[in-house]
mmCIF file with all atom_site columns, C-alpha atoms in Angstrom:
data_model
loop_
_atom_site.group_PDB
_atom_site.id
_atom_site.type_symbol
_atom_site.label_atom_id
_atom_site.label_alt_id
_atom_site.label_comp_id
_atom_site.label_asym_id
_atom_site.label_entity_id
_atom_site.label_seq_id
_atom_site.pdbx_PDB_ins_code
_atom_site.Cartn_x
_atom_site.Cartn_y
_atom_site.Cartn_z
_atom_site.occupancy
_atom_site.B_iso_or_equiv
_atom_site.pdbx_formal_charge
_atom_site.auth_seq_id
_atom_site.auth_comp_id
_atom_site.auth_asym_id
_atom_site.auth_atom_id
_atom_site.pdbx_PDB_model_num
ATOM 1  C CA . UNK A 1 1  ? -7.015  8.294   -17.474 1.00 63.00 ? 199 UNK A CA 1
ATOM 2  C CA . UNK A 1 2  ? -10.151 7.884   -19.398 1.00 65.00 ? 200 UNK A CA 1
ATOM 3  C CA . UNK A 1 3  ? -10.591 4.376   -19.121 1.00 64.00 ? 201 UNK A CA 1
ATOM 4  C CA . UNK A 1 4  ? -10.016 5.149   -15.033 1.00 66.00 ? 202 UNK A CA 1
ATOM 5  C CA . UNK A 1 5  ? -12.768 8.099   -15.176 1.00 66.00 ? 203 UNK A CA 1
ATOM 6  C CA . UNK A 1 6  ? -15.066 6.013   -16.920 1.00 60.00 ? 204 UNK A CA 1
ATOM 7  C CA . UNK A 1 7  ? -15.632 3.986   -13.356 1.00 56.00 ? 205 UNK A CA 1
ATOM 8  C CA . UNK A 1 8  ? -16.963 6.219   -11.647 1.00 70.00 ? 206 UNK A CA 1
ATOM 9  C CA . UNK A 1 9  ? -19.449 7.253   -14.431 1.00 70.00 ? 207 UNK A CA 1
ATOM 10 C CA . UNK A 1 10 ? -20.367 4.769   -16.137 1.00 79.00 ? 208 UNK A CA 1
ATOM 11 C CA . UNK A 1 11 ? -22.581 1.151   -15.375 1.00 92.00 ? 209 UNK A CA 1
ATOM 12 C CA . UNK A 1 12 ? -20.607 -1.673  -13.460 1.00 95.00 ? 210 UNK A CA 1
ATOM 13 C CA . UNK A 1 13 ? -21.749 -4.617  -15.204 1.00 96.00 ? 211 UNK A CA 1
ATOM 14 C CA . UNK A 1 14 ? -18.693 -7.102  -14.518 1.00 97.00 ? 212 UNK A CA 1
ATOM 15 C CA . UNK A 1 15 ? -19.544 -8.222  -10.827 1.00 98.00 ? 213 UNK A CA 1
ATOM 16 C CA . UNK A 1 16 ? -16.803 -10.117 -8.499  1.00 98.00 ? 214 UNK A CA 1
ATOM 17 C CA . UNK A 1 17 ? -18.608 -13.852 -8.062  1.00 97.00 ? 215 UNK A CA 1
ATOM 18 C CA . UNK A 1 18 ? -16.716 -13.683 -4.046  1.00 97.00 ? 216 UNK A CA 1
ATOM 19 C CA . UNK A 1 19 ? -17.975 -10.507 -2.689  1.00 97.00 ? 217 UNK A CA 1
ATOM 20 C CA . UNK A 1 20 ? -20.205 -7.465  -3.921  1.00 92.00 ? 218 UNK A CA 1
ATOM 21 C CA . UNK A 1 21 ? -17.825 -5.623  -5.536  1.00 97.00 ? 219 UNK A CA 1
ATOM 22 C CA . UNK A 1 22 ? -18.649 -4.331  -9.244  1.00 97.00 ? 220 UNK A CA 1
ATOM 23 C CA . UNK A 1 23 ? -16.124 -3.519  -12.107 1.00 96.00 ? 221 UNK A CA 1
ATOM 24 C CA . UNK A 1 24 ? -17.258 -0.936  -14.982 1.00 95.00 ? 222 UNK A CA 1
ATOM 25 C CA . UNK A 1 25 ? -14.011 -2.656  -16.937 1.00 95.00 ? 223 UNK A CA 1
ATOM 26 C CA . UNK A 1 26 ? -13.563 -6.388  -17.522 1.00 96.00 ? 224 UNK A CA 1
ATOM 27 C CA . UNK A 1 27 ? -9.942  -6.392  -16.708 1.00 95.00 ? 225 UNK A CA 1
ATOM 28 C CA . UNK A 1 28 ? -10.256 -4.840  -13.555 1.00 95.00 ? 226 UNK A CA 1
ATOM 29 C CA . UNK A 1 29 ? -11.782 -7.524  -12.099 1.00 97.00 ? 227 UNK A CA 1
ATOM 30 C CA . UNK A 1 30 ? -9.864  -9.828  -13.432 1.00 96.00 ? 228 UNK A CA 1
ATOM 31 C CA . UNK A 1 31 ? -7.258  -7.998  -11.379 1.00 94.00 ? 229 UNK A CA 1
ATOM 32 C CA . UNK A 1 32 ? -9.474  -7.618  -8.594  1.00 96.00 ? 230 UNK A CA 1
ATOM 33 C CA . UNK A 1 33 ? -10.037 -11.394 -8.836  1.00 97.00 ? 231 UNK A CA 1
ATOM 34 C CA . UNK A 1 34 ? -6.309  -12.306 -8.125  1.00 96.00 ? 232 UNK A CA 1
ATOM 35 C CA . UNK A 1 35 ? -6.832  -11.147 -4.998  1.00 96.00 ? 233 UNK A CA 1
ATOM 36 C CA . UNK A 1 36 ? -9.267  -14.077 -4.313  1.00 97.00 ? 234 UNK A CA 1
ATOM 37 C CA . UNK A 1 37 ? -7.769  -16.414 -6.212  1.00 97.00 ? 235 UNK A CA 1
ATOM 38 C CA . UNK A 1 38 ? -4.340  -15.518 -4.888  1.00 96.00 ? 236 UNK A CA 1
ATOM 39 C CA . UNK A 1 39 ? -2.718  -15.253 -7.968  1.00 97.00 ? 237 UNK A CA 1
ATOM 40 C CA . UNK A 1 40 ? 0.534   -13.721 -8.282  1.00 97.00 ? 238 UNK A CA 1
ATOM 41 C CA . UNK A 1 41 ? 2.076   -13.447 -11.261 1.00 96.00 ? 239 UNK A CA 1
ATOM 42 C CA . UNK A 1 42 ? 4.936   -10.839 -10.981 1.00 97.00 ? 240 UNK A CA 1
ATOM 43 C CA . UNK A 1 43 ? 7.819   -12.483 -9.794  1.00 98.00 ? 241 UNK A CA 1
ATOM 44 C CA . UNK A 1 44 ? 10.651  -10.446 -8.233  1.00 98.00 ? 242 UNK A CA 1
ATOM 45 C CA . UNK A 1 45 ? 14.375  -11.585 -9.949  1.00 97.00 ? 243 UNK A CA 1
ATOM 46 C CA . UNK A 1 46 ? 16.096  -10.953 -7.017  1.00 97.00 ? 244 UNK A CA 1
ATOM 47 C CA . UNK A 1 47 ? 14.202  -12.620 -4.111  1.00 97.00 ? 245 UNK A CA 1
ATOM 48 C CA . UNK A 1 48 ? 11.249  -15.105 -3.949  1.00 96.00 ? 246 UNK A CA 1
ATOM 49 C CA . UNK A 1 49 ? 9.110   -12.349 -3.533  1.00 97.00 ? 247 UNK A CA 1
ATOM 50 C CA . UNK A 1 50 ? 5.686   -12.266 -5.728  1.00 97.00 ? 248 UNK A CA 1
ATOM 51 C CA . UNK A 1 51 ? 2.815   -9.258  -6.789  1.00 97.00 ? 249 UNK A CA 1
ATOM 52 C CA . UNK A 1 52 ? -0.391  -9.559  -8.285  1.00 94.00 ? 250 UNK A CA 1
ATOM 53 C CA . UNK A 1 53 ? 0.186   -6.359  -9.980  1.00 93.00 ? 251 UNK A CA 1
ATOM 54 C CA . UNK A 1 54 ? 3.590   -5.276  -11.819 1.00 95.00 ? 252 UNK A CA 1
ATOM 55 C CA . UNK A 1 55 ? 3.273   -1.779  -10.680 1.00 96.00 ? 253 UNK A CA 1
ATOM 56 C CA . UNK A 1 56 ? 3.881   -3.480  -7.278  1.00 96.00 ? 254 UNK A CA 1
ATOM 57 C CA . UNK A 1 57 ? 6.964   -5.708  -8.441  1.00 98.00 ? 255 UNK A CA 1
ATOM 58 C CA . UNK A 1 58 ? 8.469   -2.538  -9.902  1.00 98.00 ? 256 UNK A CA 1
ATOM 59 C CA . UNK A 1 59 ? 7.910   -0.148  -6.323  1.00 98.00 ? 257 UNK A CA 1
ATOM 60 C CA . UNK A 1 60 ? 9.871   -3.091  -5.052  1.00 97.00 ? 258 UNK A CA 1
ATOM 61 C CA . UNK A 1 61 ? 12.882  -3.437  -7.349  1.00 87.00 ? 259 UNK A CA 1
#
């Protein structure tokens, strides 16, 4: 929850290079930048279904 809370406090120095979004953590835009890329690395074992984020793969299982 911290690392959450420190977004909307703190500077947002890691910037998305496809649209003007801003990131106060690194890996948050490297999240946000499977979403341009369209990366999806979560792989569902029961269908051909794929997620960019795990929370996603395991909402679906």
């Amino acid at each position: 929850m911290q690392i959450h809370s420190k977004s909307h406090t703190e500077a947002k120095p890691h910037k998305c290079p496809h649209c003007s979004k801003s990131f106060a953590n690194a890996s948050y835009l490297a999240q946000h930048l499977r979403i341009h890329l369209g990366i999806k690395p979560y792989h569902c074992s029961y269908c051909e279904n794929s997620f960019r984020q795990l929370s996603h793969l395991q909402q679906h299982t």
